[in-house]
XYZ file of C-alpha atoms in Angstrom:
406
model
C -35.526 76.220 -55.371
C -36.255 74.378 -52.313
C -37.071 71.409 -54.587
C -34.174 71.387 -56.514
C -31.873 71.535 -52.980
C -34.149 68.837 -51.573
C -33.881 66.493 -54.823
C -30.033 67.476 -54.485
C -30.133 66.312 -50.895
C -32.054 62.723 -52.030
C -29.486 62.388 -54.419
C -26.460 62.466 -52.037
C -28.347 59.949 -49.334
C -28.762 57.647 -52.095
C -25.006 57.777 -53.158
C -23.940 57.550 -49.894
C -26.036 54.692 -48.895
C -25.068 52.859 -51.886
C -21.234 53.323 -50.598
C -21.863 51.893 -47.255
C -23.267 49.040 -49.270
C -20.140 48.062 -51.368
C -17.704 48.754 -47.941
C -19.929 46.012 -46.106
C -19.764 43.914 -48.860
C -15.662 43.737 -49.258
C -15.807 42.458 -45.966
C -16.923 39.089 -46.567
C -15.105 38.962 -50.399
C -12.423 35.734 -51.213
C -9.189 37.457 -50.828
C -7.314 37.774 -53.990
C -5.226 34.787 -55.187
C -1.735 35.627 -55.206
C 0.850 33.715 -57.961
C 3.484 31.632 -56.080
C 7.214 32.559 -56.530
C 8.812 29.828 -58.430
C 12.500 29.314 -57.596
C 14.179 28.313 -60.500
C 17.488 26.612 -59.809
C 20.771 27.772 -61.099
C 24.273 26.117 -62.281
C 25.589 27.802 -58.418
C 22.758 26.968 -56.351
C 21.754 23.557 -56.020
C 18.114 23.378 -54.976
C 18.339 22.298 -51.299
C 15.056 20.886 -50.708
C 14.101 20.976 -46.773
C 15.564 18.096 -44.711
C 12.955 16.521 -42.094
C 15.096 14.582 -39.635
C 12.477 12.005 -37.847
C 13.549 11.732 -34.061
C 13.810 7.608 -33.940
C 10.963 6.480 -32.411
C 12.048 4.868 -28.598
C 10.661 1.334 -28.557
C 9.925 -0.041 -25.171
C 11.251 -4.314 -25.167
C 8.658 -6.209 -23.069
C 10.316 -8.833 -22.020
C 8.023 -11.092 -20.461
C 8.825 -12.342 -17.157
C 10.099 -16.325 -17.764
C 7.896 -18.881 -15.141
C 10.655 -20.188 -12.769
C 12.152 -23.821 -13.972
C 11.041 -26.694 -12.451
C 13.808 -28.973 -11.839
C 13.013 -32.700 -10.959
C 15.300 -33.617 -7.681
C 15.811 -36.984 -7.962
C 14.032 -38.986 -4.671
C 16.788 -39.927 -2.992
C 16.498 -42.970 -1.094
C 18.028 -42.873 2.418
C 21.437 -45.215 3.075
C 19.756 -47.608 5.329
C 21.941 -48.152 8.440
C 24.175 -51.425 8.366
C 24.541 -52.781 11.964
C 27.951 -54.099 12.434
C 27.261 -57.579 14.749
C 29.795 -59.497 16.091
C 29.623 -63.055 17.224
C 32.274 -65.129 16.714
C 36.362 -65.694 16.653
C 36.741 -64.397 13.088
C 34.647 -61.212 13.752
C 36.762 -60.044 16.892
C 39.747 -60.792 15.409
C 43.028 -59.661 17.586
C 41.768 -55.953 18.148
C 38.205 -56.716 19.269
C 37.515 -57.644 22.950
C 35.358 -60.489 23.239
C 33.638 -59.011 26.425
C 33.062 -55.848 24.773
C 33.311 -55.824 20.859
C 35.214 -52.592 21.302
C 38.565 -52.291 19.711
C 41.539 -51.988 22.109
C 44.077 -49.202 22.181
C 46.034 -52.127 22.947
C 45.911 -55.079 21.665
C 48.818 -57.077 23.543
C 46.500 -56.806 26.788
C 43.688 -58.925 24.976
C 46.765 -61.653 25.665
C 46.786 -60.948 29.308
C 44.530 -63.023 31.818
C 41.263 -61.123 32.652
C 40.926 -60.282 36.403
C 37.690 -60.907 38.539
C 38.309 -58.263 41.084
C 35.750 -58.845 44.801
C 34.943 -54.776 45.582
C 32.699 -53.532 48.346
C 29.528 -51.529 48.103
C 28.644 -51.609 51.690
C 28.260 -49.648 54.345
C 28.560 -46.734 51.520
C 30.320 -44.135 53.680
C 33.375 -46.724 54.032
C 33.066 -48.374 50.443
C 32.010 -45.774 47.981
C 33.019 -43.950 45.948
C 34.621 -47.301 44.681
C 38.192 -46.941 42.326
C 38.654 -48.057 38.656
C 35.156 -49.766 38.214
C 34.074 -47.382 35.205
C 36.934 -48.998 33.380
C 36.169 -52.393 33.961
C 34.501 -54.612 30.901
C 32.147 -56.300 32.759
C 30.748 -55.617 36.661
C 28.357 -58.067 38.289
C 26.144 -56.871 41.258
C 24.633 -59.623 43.926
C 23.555 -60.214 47.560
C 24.847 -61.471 49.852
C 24.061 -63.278 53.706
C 22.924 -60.122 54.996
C 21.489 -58.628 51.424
C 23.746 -56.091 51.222
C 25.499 -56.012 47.094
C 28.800 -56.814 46.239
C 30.794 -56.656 42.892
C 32.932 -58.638 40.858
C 34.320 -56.520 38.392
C 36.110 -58.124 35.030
C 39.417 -56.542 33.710
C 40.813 -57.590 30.776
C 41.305 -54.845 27.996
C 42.166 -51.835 30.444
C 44.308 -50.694 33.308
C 43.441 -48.910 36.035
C 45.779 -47.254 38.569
C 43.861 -48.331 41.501
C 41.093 -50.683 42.150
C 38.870 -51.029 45.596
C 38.408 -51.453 48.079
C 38.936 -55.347 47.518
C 36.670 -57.354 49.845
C 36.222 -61.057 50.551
C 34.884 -63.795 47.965
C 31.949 -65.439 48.243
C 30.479 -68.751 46.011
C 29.488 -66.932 43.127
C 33.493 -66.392 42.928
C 33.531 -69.643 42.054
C 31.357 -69.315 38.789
C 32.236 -65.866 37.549
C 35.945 -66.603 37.025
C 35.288 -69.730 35.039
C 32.945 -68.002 32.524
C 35.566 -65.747 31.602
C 38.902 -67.617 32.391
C 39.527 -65.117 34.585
C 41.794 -65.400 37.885
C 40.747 -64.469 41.197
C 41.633 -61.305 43.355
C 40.540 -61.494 46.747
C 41.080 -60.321 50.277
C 39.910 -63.770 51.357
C 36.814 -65.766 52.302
C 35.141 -67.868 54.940
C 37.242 -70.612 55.650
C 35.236 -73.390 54.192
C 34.258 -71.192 51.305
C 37.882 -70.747 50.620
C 38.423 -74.353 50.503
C 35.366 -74.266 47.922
C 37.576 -72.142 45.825
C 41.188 -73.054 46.081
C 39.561 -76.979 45.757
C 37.933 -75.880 42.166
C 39.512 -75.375 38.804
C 40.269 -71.914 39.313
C 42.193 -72.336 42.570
C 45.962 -72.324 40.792
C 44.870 -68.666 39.930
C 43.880 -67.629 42.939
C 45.375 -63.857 44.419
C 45.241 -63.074 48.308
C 46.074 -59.361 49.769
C 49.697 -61.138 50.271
C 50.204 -60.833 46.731
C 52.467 -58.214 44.390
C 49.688 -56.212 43.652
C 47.523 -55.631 46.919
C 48.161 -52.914 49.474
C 46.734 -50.767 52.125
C 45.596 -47.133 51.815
C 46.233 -44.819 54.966
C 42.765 -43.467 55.357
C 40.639 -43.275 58.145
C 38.854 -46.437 58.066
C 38.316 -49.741 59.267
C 40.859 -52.323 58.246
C 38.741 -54.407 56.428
C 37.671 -51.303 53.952
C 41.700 -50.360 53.322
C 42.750 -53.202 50.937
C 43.131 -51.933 46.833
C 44.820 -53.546 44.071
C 47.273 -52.051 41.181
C 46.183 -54.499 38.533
C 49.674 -54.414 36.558
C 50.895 -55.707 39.998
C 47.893 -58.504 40.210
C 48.916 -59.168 35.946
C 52.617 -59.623 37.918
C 51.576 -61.979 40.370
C 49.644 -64.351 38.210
C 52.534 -64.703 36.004
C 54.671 -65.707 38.984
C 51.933 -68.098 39.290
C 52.541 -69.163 35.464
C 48.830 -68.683 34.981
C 48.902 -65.580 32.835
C 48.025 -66.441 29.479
C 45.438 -65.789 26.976
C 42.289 -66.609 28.140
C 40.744 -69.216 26.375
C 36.653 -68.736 25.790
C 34.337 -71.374 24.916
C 31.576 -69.812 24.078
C 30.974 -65.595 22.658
C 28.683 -63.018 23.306
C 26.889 -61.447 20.222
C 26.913 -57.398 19.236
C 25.643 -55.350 17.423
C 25.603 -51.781 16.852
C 21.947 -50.903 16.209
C 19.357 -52.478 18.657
C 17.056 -55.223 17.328
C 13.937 -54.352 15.790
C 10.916 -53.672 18.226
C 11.650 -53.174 21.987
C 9.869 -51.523 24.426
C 11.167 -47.784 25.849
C 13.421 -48.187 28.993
C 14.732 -44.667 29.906
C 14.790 -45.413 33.776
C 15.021 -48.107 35.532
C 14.947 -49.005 39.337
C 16.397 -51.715 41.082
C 15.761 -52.757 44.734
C 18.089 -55.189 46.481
C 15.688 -55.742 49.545
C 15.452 -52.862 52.059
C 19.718 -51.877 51.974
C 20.594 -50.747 47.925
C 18.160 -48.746 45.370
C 20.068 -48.811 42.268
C 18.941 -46.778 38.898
C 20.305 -46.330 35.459
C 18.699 -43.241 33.281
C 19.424 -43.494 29.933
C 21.205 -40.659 28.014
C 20.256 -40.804 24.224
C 22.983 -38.186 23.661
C 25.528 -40.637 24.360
C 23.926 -43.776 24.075
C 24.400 -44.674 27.674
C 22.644 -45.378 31.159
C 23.957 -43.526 34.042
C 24.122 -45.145 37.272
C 23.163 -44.098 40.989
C 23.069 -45.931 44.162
C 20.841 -44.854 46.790
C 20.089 -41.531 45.330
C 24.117 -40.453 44.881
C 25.456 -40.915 41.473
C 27.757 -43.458 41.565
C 31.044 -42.380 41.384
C 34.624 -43.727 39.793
C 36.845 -42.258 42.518
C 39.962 -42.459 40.167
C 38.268 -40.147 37.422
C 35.496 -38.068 40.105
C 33.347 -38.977 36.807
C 29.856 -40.743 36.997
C 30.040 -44.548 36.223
C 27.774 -45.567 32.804
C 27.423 -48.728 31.049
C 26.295 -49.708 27.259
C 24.022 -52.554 28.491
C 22.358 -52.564 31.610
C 21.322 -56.475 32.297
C 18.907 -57.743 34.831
C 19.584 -61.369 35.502
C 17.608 -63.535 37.718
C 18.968 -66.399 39.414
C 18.205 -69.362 42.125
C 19.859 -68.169 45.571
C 20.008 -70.901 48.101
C 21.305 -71.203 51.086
C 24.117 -73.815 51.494
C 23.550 -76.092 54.479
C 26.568 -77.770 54.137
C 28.481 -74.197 54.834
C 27.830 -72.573 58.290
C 28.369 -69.223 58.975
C 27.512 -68.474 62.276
C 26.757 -70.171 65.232
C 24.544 -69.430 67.847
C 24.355 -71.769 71.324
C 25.433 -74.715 69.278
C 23.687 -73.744 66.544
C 24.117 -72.555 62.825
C 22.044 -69.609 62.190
C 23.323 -68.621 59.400
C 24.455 -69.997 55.500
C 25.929 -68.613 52.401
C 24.156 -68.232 49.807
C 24.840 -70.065 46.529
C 24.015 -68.475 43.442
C 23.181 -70.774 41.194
C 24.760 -69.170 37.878
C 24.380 -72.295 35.740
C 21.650 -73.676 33.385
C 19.400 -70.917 32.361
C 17.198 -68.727 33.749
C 14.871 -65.003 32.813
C 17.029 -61.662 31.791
C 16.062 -58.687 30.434
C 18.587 -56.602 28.069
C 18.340 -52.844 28.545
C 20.309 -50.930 25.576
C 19.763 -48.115 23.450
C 16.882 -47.073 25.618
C 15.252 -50.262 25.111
C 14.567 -53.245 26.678
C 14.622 -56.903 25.373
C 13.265 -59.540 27.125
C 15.763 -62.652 27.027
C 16.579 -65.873 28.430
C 20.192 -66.531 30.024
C 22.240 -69.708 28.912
C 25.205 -71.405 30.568
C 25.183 -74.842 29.239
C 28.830 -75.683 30.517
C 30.922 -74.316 33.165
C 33.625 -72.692 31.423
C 30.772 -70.793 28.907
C 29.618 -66.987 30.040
C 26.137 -66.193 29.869
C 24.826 -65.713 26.424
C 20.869 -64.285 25.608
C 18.532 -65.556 23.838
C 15.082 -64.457 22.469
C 11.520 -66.632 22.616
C 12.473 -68.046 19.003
C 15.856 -69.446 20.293
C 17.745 -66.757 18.080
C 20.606 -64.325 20.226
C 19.378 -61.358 21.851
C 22.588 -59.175 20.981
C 24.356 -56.570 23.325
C 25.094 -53.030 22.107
C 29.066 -52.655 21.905
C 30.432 -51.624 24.699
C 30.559 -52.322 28.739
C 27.825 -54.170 30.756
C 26.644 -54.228 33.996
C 24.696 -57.168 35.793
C 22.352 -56.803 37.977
C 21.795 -60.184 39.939
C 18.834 -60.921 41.456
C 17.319 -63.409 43.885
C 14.246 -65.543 42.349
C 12.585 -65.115 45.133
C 12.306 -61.157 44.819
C 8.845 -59.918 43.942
C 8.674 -57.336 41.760
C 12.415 -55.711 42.086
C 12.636 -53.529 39.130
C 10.564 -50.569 37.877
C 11.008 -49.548 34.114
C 9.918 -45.962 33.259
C 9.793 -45.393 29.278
């Protein structure tokens, strides 16, 4: 009995083990295929077959980044500078002054007589500030007995309202006025100096301080400092003289508006007229101009309270002699003193200062009734910038008289 339970109780492990066989095995069986539905399509329903709508696909443009264009610029060539030179009748016409090259605001006084006006410089607290010389076309600076300066001052294209004070003549007068066909305004002169004068070819054009024109100021000063002039009253008198007429030149400066080639720098310049008058001119290359100052003052138009400037600064050396036929003062019997002649003929050593340059030059005055004209070592014309000039007159026997600073 307890065999048959026991082979009973074999029998069940066996079938049981068995079972856990085929349970582990189903775990790792192909799962069964199952048939796919087929949708057949019908008269009502159209088969509608899935619609895949693509999203567009962004494209980036790379634009590439164009090299900047290179655009020839022509070389363009500067303009060169044409220089406008004047230097005879034809080229001044009836609009240009001939002392100047400037054109007049009006041209009816270019048929006017010029004026060669005597003005003081000395003693300074009597004479300066002088009236009307900034307006003057051409001023001339010298010595005289005692080597103080005096001027003659040239009027021809403008007016002033007042010129002075007007001082006595001296022989230079007697040159000056010829160059330029110019009369004479004077307060007077030594008596034999006078007769000089009146005795020469200018003499019929000759105005004292009796003249329309002349009259005395009411300041504080000696006499001999109070004479002036009203030119348009001197232009008056000379036609009551029937000597007002055209002047007629014999011989013309030469312009030109840009300064000859070369040149050494002349910015400042000193002048010194013995021990008694340290003139300078400083040159302004924003105007084109050199400023003027007398004994460390600027030098003053008292009409216009403006500083006095000039285009062309010229230093001109002459012969000064003393005229032995002329005396001046006596002393026991004895002269002990003569005028001094300035001899303003023939030629002599200049030097041109313009445009902040200076040019070297020699003077010419071949015949009495020619003004100075410049020349260069090569005998061609030294040319003045357009505009007014100022001369500078100095004695031969000066050594050393000027300082140029560049």
């Amino acid at each position: 009995m307890f065999n048959k339970m026991w082979r009973a109780l074999f029998c069940l492990g066996i079938i049981a083990f068995m079972t856990l066989l085929v349970a582990c095995g189903e775990s790792d069986a192909l799962p069964t295929l199952v048939p796919a539905i087929t949708l057949e399509a019908t008269a009502n329903s159209p088969t509608i077959m899935p619609t895949f709508t693509s999203e567009p696909t962004a494209e980036i443009a790379v634009t590439a980044t164009p090299f900047p264009t290179v655009t020839a610029v022509p070389t363009v060539e500067p303009t060169p500078l044409v220089a406008l030179i004047l230097s005879s009748p034809d080229d001044f016409g009836t609009e240009r002054n001939p002392l100047t090259g400037e054109v007049v605001a009006e041209p009816d006084n270019l048929l006017r007589r010029p004026l060669a006006i005597k003005v003081s410089n000395s003693p300074p607290q009597y004479a300066r500030p002088q009236n009307g010389l900034s307006q003057a076309d051409l001023v001339f600076e010298h010595v005289t007995e005692a080597d103080i300066t005096r001027f003659t001052a040239i009027f021809y294209s403008q007016t002033p309202p007042d010129i002075g004070p007007v001082r006595s003549a001296r022989l230079i007068d007697k040159e000056l006025p010829a160059m330029y066909d110019a009369a004479l305004a004077m307060s007077g002169a030594h008596p034999i100096v006078s007769q000089r004068l009146h005795g020469s070819d200018i003499g019929d054009r000759i105005l004292r301080s009796h003249e329309t024109g002349f009259y005395r100021t009411d300041e504080d000063k000696p006499w001999e400092h109070t004479l002036h002039a009203d030119p348009s009253g001197l232009w008056q008198a000379i036609a009551a003289h029937e000597e007002d007429r055209p002047p007629e030149f014999t011989s013309w400066l030469t312009f030109s508006s840009l300064p000859p080639q070369a040149g050494a720098v002349a910015n400042r310049i000193e002048v010194a007229y013995d021990t008694y008058t340290l003139v300078s001119w400083v040159y302004d290359p924003a105007n084109g101009r050199y400023w003027r100052s007398a004994d460390g003052e600027p030098t003053i138009d008292a009409n216009t309270g403006e500083q006095i400037s000039a285009a062309n600064v010229i230093l001109l050396t002459a012969v000064h002699e003393r005229d032995q036929s002329i005396c001046l003062t006596h002393s026991n019997g004895v002269c002990s003193d003569w005028p001094l002649e300035i001899q303003v003929w023939g030629q002599g050593s200049a030097i041109i200062l313009r445009d902040g340059k200076q040019y070297p030059a020699t003077w010419l005055r071949e015949n009495r009734s020619d003004m100075f004209t410049f020349v260069d070592a090569d005998g061609n014309a030294v040319p003045l910038q357009i505009g007014n000039s100022w001369f500078q007159v100095l004695p031969h026997y000066y050594e050393n008289p000027v300082t140029i600073q560049p």
